[in-house]
Structures are given as C-alpha cells and as structure tokens.
Short mmCIF file of C-alpha atoms and ligand atoms in Angstrom, two decimals:
data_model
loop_
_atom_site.label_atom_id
_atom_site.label_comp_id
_atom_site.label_asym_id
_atom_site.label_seq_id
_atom_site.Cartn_x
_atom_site.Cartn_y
_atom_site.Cartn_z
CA UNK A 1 -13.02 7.98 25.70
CA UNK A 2 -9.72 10.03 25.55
CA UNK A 3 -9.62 13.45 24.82
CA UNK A 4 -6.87 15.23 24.23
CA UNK A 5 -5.93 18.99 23.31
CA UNK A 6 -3.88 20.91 21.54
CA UNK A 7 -3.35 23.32 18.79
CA UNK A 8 -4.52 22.59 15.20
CA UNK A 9 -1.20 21.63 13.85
CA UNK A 10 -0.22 19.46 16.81
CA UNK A 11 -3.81 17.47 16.73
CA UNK A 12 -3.72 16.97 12.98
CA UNK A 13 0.13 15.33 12.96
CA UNK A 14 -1.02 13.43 16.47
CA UNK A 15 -4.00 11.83 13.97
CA UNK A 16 -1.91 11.72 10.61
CA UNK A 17 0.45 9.31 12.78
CA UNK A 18 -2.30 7.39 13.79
CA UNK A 19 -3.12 6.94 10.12
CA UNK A 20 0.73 6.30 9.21
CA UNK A 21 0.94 3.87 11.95
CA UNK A 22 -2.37 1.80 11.26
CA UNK A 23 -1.11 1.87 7.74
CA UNK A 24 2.32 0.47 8.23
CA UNK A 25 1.02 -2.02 10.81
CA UNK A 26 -1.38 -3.50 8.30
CA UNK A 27 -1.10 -2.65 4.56
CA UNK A 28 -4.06 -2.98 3.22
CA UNK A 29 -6.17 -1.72 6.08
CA UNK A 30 -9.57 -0.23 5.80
CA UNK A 31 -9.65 4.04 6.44
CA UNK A 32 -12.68 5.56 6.98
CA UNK A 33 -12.04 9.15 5.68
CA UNK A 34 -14.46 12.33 6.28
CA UNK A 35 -14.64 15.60 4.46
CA UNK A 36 -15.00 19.48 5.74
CA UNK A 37 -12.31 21.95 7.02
CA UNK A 38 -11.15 20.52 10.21
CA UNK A 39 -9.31 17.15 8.81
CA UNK A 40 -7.30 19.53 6.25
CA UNK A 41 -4.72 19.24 8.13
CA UNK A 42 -4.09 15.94 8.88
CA UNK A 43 -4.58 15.30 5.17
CA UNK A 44 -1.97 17.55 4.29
CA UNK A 45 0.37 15.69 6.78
CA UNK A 46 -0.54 11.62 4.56
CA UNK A 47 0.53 13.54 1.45
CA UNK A 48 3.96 15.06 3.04
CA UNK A 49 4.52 11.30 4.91
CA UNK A 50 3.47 9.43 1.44
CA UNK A 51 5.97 11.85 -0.84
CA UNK A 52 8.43 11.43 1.89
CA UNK A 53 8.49 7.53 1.70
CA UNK A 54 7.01 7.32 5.39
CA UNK A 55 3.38 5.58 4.11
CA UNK A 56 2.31 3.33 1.35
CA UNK A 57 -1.19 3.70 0.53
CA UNK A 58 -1.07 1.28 -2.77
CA UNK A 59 -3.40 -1.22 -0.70
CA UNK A 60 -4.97 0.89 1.33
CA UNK A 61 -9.93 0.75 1.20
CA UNK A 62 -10.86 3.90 1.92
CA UNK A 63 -14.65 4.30 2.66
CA UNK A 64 -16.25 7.93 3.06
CA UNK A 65 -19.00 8.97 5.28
CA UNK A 66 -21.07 11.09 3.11
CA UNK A 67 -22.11 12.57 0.33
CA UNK A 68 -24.62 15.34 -0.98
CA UNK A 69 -27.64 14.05 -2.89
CA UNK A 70 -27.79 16.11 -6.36
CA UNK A 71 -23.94 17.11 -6.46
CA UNK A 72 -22.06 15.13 -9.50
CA UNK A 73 -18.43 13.97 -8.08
CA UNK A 74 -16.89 16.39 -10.44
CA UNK A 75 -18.93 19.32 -8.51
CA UNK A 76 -16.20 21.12 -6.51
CA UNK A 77 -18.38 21.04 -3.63
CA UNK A 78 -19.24 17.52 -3.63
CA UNK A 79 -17.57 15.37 -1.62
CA UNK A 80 -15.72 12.82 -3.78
CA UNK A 81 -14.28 16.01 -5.40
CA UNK A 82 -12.98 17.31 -2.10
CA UNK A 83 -11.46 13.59 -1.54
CA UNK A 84 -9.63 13.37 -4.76
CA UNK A 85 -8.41 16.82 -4.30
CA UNK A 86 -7.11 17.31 -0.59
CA UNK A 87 -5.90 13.56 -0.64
CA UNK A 88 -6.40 10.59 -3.28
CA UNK A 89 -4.75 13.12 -6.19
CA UNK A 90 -1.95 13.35 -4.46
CA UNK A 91 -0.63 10.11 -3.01
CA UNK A 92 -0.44 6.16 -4.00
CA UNK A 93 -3.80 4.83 -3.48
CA UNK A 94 -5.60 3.23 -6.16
CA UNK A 95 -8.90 5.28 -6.78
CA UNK A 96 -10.67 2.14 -7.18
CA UNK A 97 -10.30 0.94 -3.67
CA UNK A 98 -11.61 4.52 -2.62
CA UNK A 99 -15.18 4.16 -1.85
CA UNK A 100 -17.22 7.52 -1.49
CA UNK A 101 -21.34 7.62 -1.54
CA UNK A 102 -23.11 8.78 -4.55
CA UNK A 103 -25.61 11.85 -4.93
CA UNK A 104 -26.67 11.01 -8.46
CA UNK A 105 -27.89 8.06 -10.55
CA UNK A 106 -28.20 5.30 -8.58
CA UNK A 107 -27.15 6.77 -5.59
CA UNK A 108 -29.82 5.09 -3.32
CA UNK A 109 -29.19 1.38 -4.47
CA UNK A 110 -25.28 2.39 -4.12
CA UNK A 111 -26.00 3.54 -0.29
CA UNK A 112 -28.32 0.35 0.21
CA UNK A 113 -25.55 -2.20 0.39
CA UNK A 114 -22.66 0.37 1.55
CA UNK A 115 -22.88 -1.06 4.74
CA UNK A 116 -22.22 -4.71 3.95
CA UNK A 117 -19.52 -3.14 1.15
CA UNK A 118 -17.80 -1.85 4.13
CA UNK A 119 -18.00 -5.52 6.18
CA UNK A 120 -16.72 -7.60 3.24
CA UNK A 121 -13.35 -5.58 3.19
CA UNK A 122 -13.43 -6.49 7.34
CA UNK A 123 -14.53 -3.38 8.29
CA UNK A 124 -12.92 -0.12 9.21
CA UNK A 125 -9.91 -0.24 11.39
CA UNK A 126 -9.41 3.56 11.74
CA UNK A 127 -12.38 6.20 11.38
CA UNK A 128 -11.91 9.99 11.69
CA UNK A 129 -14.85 12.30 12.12
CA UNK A 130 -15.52 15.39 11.76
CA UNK A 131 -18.33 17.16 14.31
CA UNK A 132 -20.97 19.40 13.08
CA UNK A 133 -22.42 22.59 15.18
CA UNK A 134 -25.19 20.35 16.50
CA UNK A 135 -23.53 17.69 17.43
CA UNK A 136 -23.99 15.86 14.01
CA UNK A 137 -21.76 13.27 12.72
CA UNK A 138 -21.25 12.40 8.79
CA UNK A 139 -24.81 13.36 8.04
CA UNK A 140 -26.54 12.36 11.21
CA UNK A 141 -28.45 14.96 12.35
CA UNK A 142 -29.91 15.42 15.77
CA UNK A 143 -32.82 12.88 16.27
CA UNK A 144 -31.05 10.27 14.36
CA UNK A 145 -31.60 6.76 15.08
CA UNK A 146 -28.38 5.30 17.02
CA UNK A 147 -29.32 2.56 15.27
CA UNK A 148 -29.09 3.99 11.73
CA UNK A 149 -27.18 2.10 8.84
CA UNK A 150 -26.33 4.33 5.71
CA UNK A 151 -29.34 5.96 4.71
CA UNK A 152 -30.99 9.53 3.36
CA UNK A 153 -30.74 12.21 5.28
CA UNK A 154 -32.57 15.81 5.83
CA UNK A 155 -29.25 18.55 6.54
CA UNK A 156 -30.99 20.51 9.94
CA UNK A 157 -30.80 24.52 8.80
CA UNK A 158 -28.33 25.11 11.18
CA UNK A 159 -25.58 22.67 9.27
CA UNK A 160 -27.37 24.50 5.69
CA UNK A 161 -26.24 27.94 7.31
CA UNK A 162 -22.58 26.22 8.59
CA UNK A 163 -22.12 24.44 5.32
CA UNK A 164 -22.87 27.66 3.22
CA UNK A 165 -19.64 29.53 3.78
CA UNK A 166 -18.46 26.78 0.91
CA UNK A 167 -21.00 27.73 -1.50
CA UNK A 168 -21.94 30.96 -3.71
CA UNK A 169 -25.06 31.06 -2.05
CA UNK A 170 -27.24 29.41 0.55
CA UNK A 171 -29.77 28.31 -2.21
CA UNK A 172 -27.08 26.32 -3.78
CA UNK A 173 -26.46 24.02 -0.56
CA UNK A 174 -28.18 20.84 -1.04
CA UNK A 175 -30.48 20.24 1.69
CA UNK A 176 -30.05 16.16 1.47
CA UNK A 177 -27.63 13.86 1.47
CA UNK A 178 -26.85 9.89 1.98
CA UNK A 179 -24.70 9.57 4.75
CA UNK A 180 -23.21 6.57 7.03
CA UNK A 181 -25.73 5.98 10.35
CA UNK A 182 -25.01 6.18 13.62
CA UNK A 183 -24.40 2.13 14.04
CA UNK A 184 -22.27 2.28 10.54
CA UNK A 185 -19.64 4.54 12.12
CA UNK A 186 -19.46 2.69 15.75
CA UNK A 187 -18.68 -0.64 13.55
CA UNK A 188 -15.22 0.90 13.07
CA UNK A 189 -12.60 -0.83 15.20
CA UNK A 190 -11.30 2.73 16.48
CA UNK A 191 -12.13 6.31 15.85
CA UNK A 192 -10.75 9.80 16.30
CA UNK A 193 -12.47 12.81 16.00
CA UNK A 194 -10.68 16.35 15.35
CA UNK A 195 -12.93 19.56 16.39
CA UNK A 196 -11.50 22.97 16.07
CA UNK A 197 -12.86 26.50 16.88
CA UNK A 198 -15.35 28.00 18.80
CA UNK A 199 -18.00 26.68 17.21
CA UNK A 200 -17.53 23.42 17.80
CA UNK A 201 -17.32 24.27 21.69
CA UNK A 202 -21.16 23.20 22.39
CA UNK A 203 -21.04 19.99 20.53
CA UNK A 204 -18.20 19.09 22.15
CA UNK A 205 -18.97 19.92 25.71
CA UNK A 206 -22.13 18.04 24.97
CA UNK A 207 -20.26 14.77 23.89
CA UNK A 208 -17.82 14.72 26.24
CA UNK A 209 -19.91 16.36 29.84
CA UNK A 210 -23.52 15.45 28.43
CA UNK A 211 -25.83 12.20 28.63
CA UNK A 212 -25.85 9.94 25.77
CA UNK A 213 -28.83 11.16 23.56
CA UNK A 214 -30.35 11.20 20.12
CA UNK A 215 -30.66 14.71 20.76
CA UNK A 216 -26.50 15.12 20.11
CA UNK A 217 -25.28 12.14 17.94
CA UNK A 218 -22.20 12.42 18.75
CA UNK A 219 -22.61 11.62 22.11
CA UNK A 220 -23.11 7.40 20.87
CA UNK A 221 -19.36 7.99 20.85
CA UNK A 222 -19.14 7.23 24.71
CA UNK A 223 -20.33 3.78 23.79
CA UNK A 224 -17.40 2.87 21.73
CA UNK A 225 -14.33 1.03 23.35
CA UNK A 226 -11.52 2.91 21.49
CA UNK A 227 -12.23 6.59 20.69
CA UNK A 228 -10.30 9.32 20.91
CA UNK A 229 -11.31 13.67 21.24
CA UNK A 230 -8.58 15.60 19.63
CA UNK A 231 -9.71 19.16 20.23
CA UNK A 232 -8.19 22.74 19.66
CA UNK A 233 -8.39 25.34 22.70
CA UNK A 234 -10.77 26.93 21.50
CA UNK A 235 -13.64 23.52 20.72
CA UNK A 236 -12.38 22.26 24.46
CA UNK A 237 -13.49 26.10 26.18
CA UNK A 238 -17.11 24.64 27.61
CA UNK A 239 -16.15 21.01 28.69
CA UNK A 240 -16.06 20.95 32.74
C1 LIG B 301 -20.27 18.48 7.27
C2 LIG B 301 -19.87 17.01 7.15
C3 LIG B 301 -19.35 16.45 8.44
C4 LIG B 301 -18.34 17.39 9.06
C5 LIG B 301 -18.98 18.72 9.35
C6 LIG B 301 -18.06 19.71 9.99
O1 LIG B 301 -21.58 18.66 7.67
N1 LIG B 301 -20.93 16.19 6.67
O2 LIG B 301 -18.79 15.16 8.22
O3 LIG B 301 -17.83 16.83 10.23
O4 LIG B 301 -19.44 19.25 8.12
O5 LIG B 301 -17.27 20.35 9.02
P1 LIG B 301 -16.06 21.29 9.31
O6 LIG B 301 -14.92 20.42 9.70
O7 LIG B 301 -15.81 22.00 8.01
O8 LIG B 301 -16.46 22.20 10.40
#
C-alpha cells in the first residue's frame, strides 16, 4: 500500500493523471468512478484535460459504486445525477457505456448481475474510492462481508448524519442503498483512494496503522497488490 500526502489540489491532479494516463495507455479502459465531495476535484481536473485535448473518453466503461435505493437518477441527490453533472455532462464519453446502480424499478435484478456486467467489459483497471467516517467504502458499512458482491445495503446512522449536510433534512436521506461489496471493489486491477479533512482522520489511521477487520472495511485494502492512500494533512493527522 502507498500512501501519499498532500494538499487537496495536489492529490486530486496526482489521481486525475492517473486517470489521464490509464486512459491514454488503453482507450477503452474500464473506470470505476465514486461519488461524494472528496473526488470533486479530480473530476474537475478530466473535464479541464478532456476540453484541453489531453484525454479522450469516447471509449472509455465507466462503472459506479453505488447508488441510493428510492432516489430517481434525475433526483439531484442521487448518484447518477451527481455523475452526469460533475463529469459525464461535460466531457466525451458516451452515456451509454456509463454504468451507475439503480434505486428504482428494477433496481435489485439490475444490481444482481452488476458484478458479472463489470467482468464481461474485463474488469476495472482503475478504481477510486472515496472513505466514509467509519471506515465504509461505496456502501459497505462496518460488519460487511469481505466477501460481499454488489448487494443491498443498511447506511449505519453515523454515514445518515455525514450524508445529511447534502440534503434539506435528515428525514430525506435514504437509509438504503445497493452498493458494490467488498470483493467487487478488490477485483479492480488498481485503486486509489482520496480522503480529505479531519474527519476522515480515524478511518484512515485505522486502514493504514490498524488490523485488517470487518469492523473497518476499508482496511481489505491492505490485501490488494496495487493501491494507493492519497490523503490531505489534515485525514493523515492520526496515522503513526
Ligand atoms: C458516501 C459514498 C461513499 C463516499 C463517502 C464519503 O457515503 N457512498 O462512496 O466515499 O460518502 O463522501 P465524501 O467524500 O463526501 O466525504
């Protein structure tokens, strides 16, 4: 596992390069893409690099880690609408080779062969994660099978409370959602994982310092051959 640090707009370019570089080593390579506030920036970075000529994404399978069960894509919280707005709006991909979970309709037959969806394309080449408060990853909350394919999952209060600050109100956060497991995300050929802020400074001290344990599932990451920690000051404060 590497880890390295540095402030939020040196870690995002440091991971939108990885991105640029997987891309323009293999065209039509398989991104695995992941929602919240902390990979804003290195989104913001693909759209400057595809405007500038830098990146083609016009072959480019993305495939996102999660999405909330009840939310419509077109609600501005959900997760396909973050996608489309932060990234796939404005650069070359084709939206039909961007894969996000459902939370409606058939959401739980869609999420039953998402796995295998992922493995006909080859699988992912380059993942980047997010890390909730509790060490969760996508959707995988502490407790979570390190064996888990995509699947249903419970959000723990604590990520309810985090994920609020999005919403008008707490009552409006779903409480469920089908996310990527645990084994989904370590089928990706490499990862990188961007934590910023003091918040984050737990989790992170627990993946990188702490045992590998269902108790923090981010901490499966120590298993896989080619990660890589990109951390902020502030999310690296409470590793020894
Ligand atoms: C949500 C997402 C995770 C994300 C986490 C942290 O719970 N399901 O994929 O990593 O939030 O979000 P943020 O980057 O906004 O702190």
């Amino acid at each position: 596992m590497k880890v390295i640090v540095g402030t939020e707009k040196q870690i995002s370019e440091l991971i939108a390069e990885e991105f640029i570089k997987q891309v323009n080593d293999k065209e039509n390579s398989v991104l695995g893409l992941a929602t919240g506030t902390s990979p804003l920036g290195v989104y913001a970075n693909l759209v400057e690099a595809n405007k500038e000529g830098r990146v083609s994404f016009k072959k480019v399978v993305t495939f996102n880690l999660d999405e909330y069960i009840g939310l419509e894509g077109t609600h501005n919280q959900s997760y396909r609408y973050f996608m489309n707005d932060n990234l796939f709006d404005h650069i070359d991909i084709d939206k039909k080779n961007t894969h996000v979970l459902k939370g409606v309709g058939d959401y739980l037959a869609y999420g039953a062969q998402y796995d295998a969806e992922i493995a006909s394309f080859g699988g992912i080449d380059l993942q980047i994660l997010g890390i909730g408060s509790d060490g969760h990853i996508a959707f995988n909350e502490p407790g979570t099978s390190f064996d888990s394919l995509t699947h249903v999952a419970e959000l723990a209060e604590s990520t309810i409370v985090d994920n609020s600050r999005l919403f008008n109100d707490i009552s409006e956060v779903p409480t469920k959602a089908m996310t990527m497991g645990l084994k989904s995300i370590m089928n990706a050929k490499k990862i990188v994982l961007i934590a910023i802020g003091n918040n984050k400074a737990k989790a992170i001290a627990a993946l990188i310092n702490g045992p590998k344990t269902e108790k923090v599932p981010a901490s499966i990451l120590q298993d896989h051959p080619d990660v890589t920690i990109y951390c902020d000051e502030a999310a690296y404060s409470l590793v020894k």
